[in-house]
Every structure is written in C-alpha cells, then in structure tokens.
PDB file of C-alpha atoms in Angstrom:
ATOM      1  CA  MET A 125     -17.518  32.779   2.685  1.00 66.00           C
ATOM      2  CA  THR A 126     -19.153  31.711  -0.600  1.00 72.00           C
ATOM      3  CA  GLU A 127     -20.230  28.065  -1.475  1.00 67.00           C
ATOM      4  CA  ASN A 128     -17.549  28.149  -4.240  1.00 77.00           C
ATOM      5  CA  GLU A 129     -14.772  29.367  -1.826  1.00 75.00           C
ATOM      6  CA  HIS A 130     -15.592  26.735   0.511  1.00 70.00           C
ATOM      7  CA  GLU A 131     -15.558  24.054  -2.101  1.00 74.00           C
ATOM      8  CA  GLN A 132     -11.948  25.335  -3.245  1.00 75.00           C
ATOM      9  CA  ARG A 133     -10.656  24.946   0.353  1.00 76.00           C
ATOM     10  CA  MET A 134     -11.767  21.207   0.644  1.00 76.00           C
ATOM     11  CA  ALA A 135      -8.872  18.810   0.329  1.00 71.00           C
ATOM     12  CA  ARG A 136      -8.719  16.599  -2.578  1.00 81.00           C
ATOM     13  CA  PRO A 137      -6.128  14.119  -2.036  1.00 88.00           C
ATOM     14  CA  ARG A 138      -5.031  11.223  -4.218  1.00 92.00           C
ATOM     15  CA  MET A 139      -5.713   7.769  -2.636  1.00 95.00           C
ATOM     16  CA  ALA A 140      -3.923   4.624  -3.257  1.00 97.00           C
ATOM     17  CA  ALA A 141      -4.296   1.163  -1.572  1.00 98.00           C
ATOM     18  CA  GLY A 142      -2.204  -1.991  -1.258  1.00 98.00           C
ATOM     19  CA  ALA A 143      -1.971  -5.276   0.663  1.00 98.00           C
ATOM     20  CA  LEU A 144       0.683  -7.123   2.574  1.00 98.00           C
ATOM     21  CA  PHE A 145       0.796 -10.701   1.787  1.00 98.00           C
ATOM     22  CA  PHE A 146       3.121 -13.152   3.676  1.00 97.00           C
ATOM     23  CA  ASN A 147       4.328 -16.597   2.989  1.00 96.00           C
ATOM     24  CA  ASP A 148       4.546 -19.508   5.500  1.00 94.00           C
ATOM     25  CA  GLN A 149       8.080 -18.189   6.730  1.00 95.00           C
ATOM     26  CA  GLY A 150       6.515 -14.509   7.664  1.00 95.00           C
ATOM     27  CA  HIS A 151       8.312 -12.977   4.653  1.00 97.00           C
ATOM     28  CA  VAL A 152       6.580 -10.077   3.031  1.00 98.00           C
ATOM     29  CA  LEU A 153       5.680 -10.050  -0.824  1.00 98.00           C
ATOM     30  CA  LEU A 154       7.155  -7.046  -2.621  1.00 98.00           C
ATOM     31  CA  VAL A 155       6.824  -6.173  -6.322  1.00 97.00           C
ATOM     32  CA  ARG A 156       9.422  -4.597  -8.564  1.00 97.00           C
ATOM     33  CA  PRO A 157       7.685  -2.063 -10.768  1.00 94.00           C
ATOM     34  CA  SER A 158       9.314  -1.260 -14.216  1.00 92.00           C
ATOM     35  CA  TYR A 159       8.792   2.498 -13.772  1.00 89.00           C
ATOM     36  CA  LYS A 160      10.580   3.027 -10.319  1.00 88.00           C
ATOM     37  CA  PRO A 161      13.885   2.212  -8.802  1.00 90.00           C
ATOM     38  CA  LYS A 162      12.775   0.589  -5.602  1.00 95.00           C
ATOM     39  CA  TRP A 163      10.408  -2.313  -4.686  1.00 97.00           C
ATOM     40  CA  GLU A 164       6.593  -1.699  -3.856  1.00 97.00           C
ATOM     41  CA  ILE A 165       3.766  -3.586  -2.236  1.00 98.00           C
ATOM     42  CA  PRO A 166       1.125  -4.893  -4.602  1.00 97.00           C
ATOM     43  CA  GLY A 167      -1.466  -2.062  -5.025  1.00 97.00           C
ATOM     44  CA  GLY A 168      -2.216   1.138  -6.899  1.00 95.00           C
ATOM     45  CA  TYR A 169      -4.308   4.209  -7.145  1.00 96.00           C
ATOM     46  CA  VAL A 170      -8.075   4.471  -6.140  1.00 97.00           C
ATOM     47  CA  GLU A 171     -10.208   5.377  -9.176  1.00 97.00           C
ATOM     48  CA  THR A 172     -13.153   7.795  -9.020  1.00 95.00           C
ATOM     49  CA  GLY A 173     -16.129   6.271  -7.316  1.00 95.00           C
ATOM     50  CA  GLU A 174     -14.227   3.160  -6.034  1.00 97.00           C
ATOM     51  CA  SER A 175     -13.470   2.325  -2.354  1.00 97.00           C
ATOM     52  CA  PRO A 176      -9.906   1.754  -1.029  1.00 98.00           C
ATOM     53  CA  LEU A 177     -10.673  -1.804  -0.516  1.00 98.00           C
ATOM     54  CA  THR A 178     -12.255  -2.290  -3.869  1.00 97.00           C
ATOM     55  CA  ALA A 179      -9.207  -0.859  -5.597  1.00 98.00           C
ATOM     56  CA  CYS A 180      -6.770  -2.988  -3.561  1.00 98.00           C
ATOM     57  CA  ARG A 181      -8.482  -6.037  -4.804  1.00 98.00           C
ATOM     58  CA  ARG A 182      -8.493  -4.613  -8.351  1.00 97.00           C
ATOM     59  CA  GLU A 183      -4.938  -3.523  -8.341  1.00 97.00           C
ATOM     60  CA  VAL A 184      -3.768  -7.134  -6.902  1.00 97.00           C
ATOM     61  CA  ARG A 185      -5.752  -8.979  -9.642  1.00 96.00           C
ATOM     62  CA  GLU A 186      -4.300  -6.577 -12.307  1.00 95.00           C
ATOM     63  CA  GLU A 187      -0.556  -6.743 -11.205  1.00 95.00           C
ATOM     64  CA  LEU A 188      -0.536 -10.406  -9.872  1.00 96.00           C
ATOM     65  CA  ARG A 189      -3.456 -12.092 -11.728  1.00 96.00           C
ATOM     66  CA  ILE A 190      -4.705 -13.621  -8.474  1.00 96.00           C
ATOM     67  CA  ALA A 191      -7.517 -12.846  -6.266  1.00 95.00           C
ATOM     68  CA  PRO A 192      -6.815 -14.010  -2.773  1.00 94.00           C
ATOM     69  CA  ALA A 193      -9.069 -12.697   0.156  1.00 93.00           C
ATOM     70  CA  ILE A 194      -8.138  -9.243   1.264  1.00 96.00           C
ATOM     71  CA  GLY A 195      -8.546  -8.735   5.101  1.00 93.00           C
ATOM     72  CA  SER A 196      -8.944  -5.793   7.416  1.00 96.00           C
ATOM     73  CA  LEU A 197      -7.331  -2.304   7.400  1.00 98.00           C
ATOM     74  CA  LEU A 198      -3.884  -2.217   8.912  1.00 98.00           C
ATOM     75  CA  VAL A 199      -2.704   1.415   8.131  1.00 97.00           C
ATOM     76  CA  VAL A 200      -4.214   4.699   6.686  1.00 97.00           C
ATOM     77  CA  ASP A 201      -1.304   7.121   6.034  1.00 96.00           C
ATOM     78  CA  TRP A 202      -1.688  10.949   5.300  1.00 95.00           C
ATOM     79  CA  ALA A 203       1.223  11.576   3.109  1.00 91.00           C
ATOM     80  CA  PRO A 204       1.677  14.929   1.700  1.00 87.00           C
ATOM     81  CA  ASN A 205       3.675  15.315  -1.361  1.00 82.00           C
ATOM     82  CA  ASP A 206       4.944  18.579  -2.973  1.00 82.00           C
ATOM     83  CA  ALA A 207       5.216  17.310  -6.401  1.00 84.00           C
ATOM     84  CA  GLU A 208       2.099  15.146  -6.509  1.00 81.00           C
ATOM     85  CA  GLY A 209      -0.202  16.661  -3.866  1.00 86.00           C
ATOM     86  CA  ASP A 210      -1.681  15.247  -0.731  1.00 91.00           C
ATOM     87  CA  LYS A 211      -2.187  11.526  -0.760  1.00 94.00           C
ATOM     88  CA  VAL A 212      -4.032   9.168   1.807  1.00 96.00           C
ATOM     89  CA  LEU A 213      -2.694   5.701   1.546  1.00 97.00           C
ATOM     90  CA  TYR A 214      -4.266   2.535   2.892  1.00 98.00           C
ATOM     91  CA  ILE A 215      -2.611  -0.852   3.750  1.00 98.00           C
ATOM     92  CA  PHE A 216      -4.932  -3.995   3.880  1.00 98.00           C
ATOM     93  CA  ASP A 217      -4.043  -7.420   5.364  1.00 98.00           C
ATOM     94  CA  GLY A 218      -3.634  -9.994   2.605  1.00 97.00           C
ATOM     95  CA  GLY A 219      -2.682 -12.551   5.090  1.00 96.00           C
ATOM     96  CA  GLU A 220      -0.683 -15.664   4.474  1.00 96.00           C
ATOM     97  CA  LEU A 221      -0.749 -16.449   0.856  1.00 95.00           C
ATOM     98  CA  GLN A 222      -1.496 -20.342   0.226  1.00 90.00           C
ATOM     99  CA  PRO A 223       1.038 -22.050  -1.795  1.00 90.00           C
ATOM    100  CA  GLU A 224      -1.397 -22.613  -4.821  1.00 91.00           C
ATOM    101  CA  ASP A 225      -2.013 -18.605  -4.836  1.00 91.00           C
ATOM    102  CA  ALA A 226       1.742 -17.831  -4.585  1.00 92.00           C
ATOM    103  CA  SER A 227       2.485 -20.280  -7.623  1.00 93.00           C
ATOM    104  CA  ALA A 228      -0.251 -18.817  -9.611  1.00 95.00           C
ATOM    105  CA  ILE A 229       1.212 -15.393  -9.573  1.00 96.00           C
ATOM    106  CA  LYS A 230       1.763 -13.977 -13.200  1.00 95.00           C
ATOM    107  CA  LEU A 231       3.029 -10.570 -13.261  1.00 94.00           C
ATOM    108  CA  ASP A 232       1.467  -7.803 -15.493  1.00 87.00           C
ATOM    109  CA  SER A 233       4.731  -7.500 -17.642  1.00 85.00           C
ATOM    110  CA  ALA A 234       3.828  -3.941 -18.700  1.00 87.00           C
ATOM    111  CA  GLU A 235       4.229  -2.672 -15.251  1.00 90.00           C
ATOM    112  CA  LEU A 236       6.066  -5.298 -13.000  1.00 94.00           C
ATOM    113  CA  LEU A 237       9.429  -6.951 -13.404  1.00 95.00           C
ATOM    114  CA  ALA A 238       9.385  -9.142 -10.285  1.00 95.00           C
ATOM    115  CA  ALA A 239       7.357 -10.254  -7.336  1.00 96.00           C
ATOM    116  CA  LYS A 240       9.436 -12.070  -4.441  1.00 97.00           C
ATOM    117  CA  PHE A 241       8.871 -12.685  -0.722  1.00 97.00           C
ATOM    118  CA  HIS A 242      11.572 -10.954   1.320  1.00 98.00           C
ATOM    119  CA  PRO A 243      12.462 -11.099   4.991  1.00 98.00           C
ATOM    120  CA  ILE A 244      10.727  -8.225   7.008  1.00 96.00           C
ATOM    121  CA  GLU A 245      14.213  -7.000   7.989  1.00 97.00           C
ATOM    122  CA  ALA A 246      15.142  -6.278   4.209  1.00 97.00           C
ATOM    123  CA  VAL A 247      12.203  -3.596   3.761  1.00 97.00           C
ATOM    124  CA  ASP A 248      14.541  -0.651   4.771  1.00 97.00           C
ATOM    125  CA  GLN A 249      17.021  -1.546   2.121  1.00 97.00           C
ATOM    126  CA  LEU A 250      14.316  -2.251  -0.662  1.00 97.00           C
ATOM    127  CA  LEU A 251      11.584   0.356  -0.250  1.00 97.00           C
ATOM    128  CA  ILE A 252      11.721   4.129  -0.105  1.00 94.00           C
ATOM    129  CA  PRO A 253      12.016   5.256   3.607  1.00 93.00           C
ATOM    130  CA  ARG A 254       8.497   6.547   3.807  1.00 91.00           C
ATOM    131  CA  LEU A 255       7.049   3.083   2.600  1.00 95.00           C
ATOM    132  CA  ALA A 256       9.371   1.001   4.696  1.00 96.00           C
ATOM    133  CA  ARG A 257       8.030   2.867   7.651  1.00 95.00           C
ATOM    134  CA  ARG A 258       4.387   2.437   6.618  1.00 96.00           C
ATOM    135  CA  VAL A 259       4.994  -1.234   5.912  1.00 97.00           C
ATOM    136  CA  LYS A 260       6.732  -1.832   9.322  1.00 97.00           C
ATOM    137  CA  CYS A 261       3.880  -0.039  10.975  1.00 96.00           C
ATOM    138  CA  ALA A 262       1.316  -2.229   9.029  1.00 97.00           C
ATOM    139  CA  ILE A 263       3.193  -5.303  10.237  1.00 97.00           C
ATOM    140  CA  THR A 264       3.014  -4.053  13.964  1.00 96.00           C
ATOM    141  CA  ALA A 265      -0.769  -3.400  13.418  1.00 96.00           C
ATOM    142  CA  ARG A 266      -1.348  -6.932  12.155  1.00 97.00           C
ATOM    143  CA  ARG A 267       0.494  -8.372  15.037  1.00 95.00           C
ATOM    144  CA  GLN A 268      -1.459  -6.419  17.453  1.00 95.00           C
ATOM    145  CA  SER A 269      -4.733  -6.662  15.474  1.00 94.00           C
ATOM    146  CA  HIS A 270      -5.015  -2.923  16.025  1.00 94.00           C
ATOM    147  CA  PRO A 271      -4.970  -0.558  12.739  1.00 96.00           C
ATOM    148  CA  GLN A 272      -2.687   2.593  12.950  1.00 95.00           C
ATOM    149  CA  TYR A 273      -3.180   6.229  11.680  1.00 96.00           C
ATOM    150  CA  LEU A 274       0.078   7.622  10.377  1.00 95.00           C
ATOM    151  CA  GLU A 275       1.322  10.764   9.025  1.00 92.00           C
ATOM    152  CA  HIS A 276       4.263  10.953   6.674  1.00 88.00           C
ATOM    153  CA  GLY A 277       4.615   7.191   7.460  1.00 87.00           C
ATOM    154  CA  GLN A 278       5.086   7.439  11.175  1.00 88.00           C
ATOM    155  CA  PRO A 279       2.493   6.975  14.020  1.00 89.00           C
ATOM    156  CA  LEU A 280       1.518  10.318  15.896  1.00 83.00           C
ATOM    157  CA  THR A 281       2.984  10.878  19.415  1.00 74.00           C
ATOM    158  CA  SER A 282       1.044  12.734  21.790  1.00 57.00           C
TER     159      SER A 282
END
C-alpha cells in the first residue's frame, strides 16, 4: 500500500463539542436553533487546529455571550451519518450555572431563538433521539464522575 492510499483510508470525521449546564433545580440548559426543528445543547463544530474543549468554550461564548468555567469531559460519541459523514461528538460538564451567569445570557439572534432550563425528563421530547440518548448518558457520567464512550449515542455492551 502506498503512502497516498494509506492517507486516503484514514478517517476524517467532523467533530463537535457542547456543554451541559444546570440550574440549582437540576434542570438542563437547552438552546433552540433558528435552523433546526428541535432543541440542542450549547456548542458547535470544532474548527481546524482547535481542541474540542476550546471549541466548546468558543461556541458557548458565541451563542450565549457568557464564559463560565467548562469542566471535565462527560461523553465522547462516535456518530456516523450517511448525509454528513462520520462525526465524533464531545460533551463537557458546564456545571451549575450561577444566577449571574444565567441572567447574563444574551442569545446570538442569528443562530438561536431561545435558551431555557428544562427538567431532565423532558429531553426525550425536546431533542432528536440520538442527542437525547447522548445527553442522558452525559448526565449519568456526571453523577458517577466517570466519562463514557458511546457509539450512535449509546454505551457499548460487551
């Protein structure tokens, strides 16, 4: 196999990173994009030369106009997509947003219609199924202080 053939076989997945933020009632912050029918978590695509954590911080600043501390990795999910290609998706722990951070949220009006805290039980109705599974696994990972590896939004069973 030539070097060029080897290069062509290497994966080139898109990467995205987001954060889970909670309020003092344990509700999770979701955002409503203007370009999608369902809610999302704050975050977005990783740019060339950018780490997933740096991308997460940048996206939170751009979308919500706040810069709270972003904590540890909760979930990494391999998510192949026929239309968009393979993706590797990261969710980080944004922790409990302090009231001053929550009240300082100012949406990027070109991208977001709303940002609101929702009970964890509502994620199945508000998010697309794969993201709902990923968010619930991230919440479990946060409770257990143990990051999880997922495929298609689901933990692997051996």
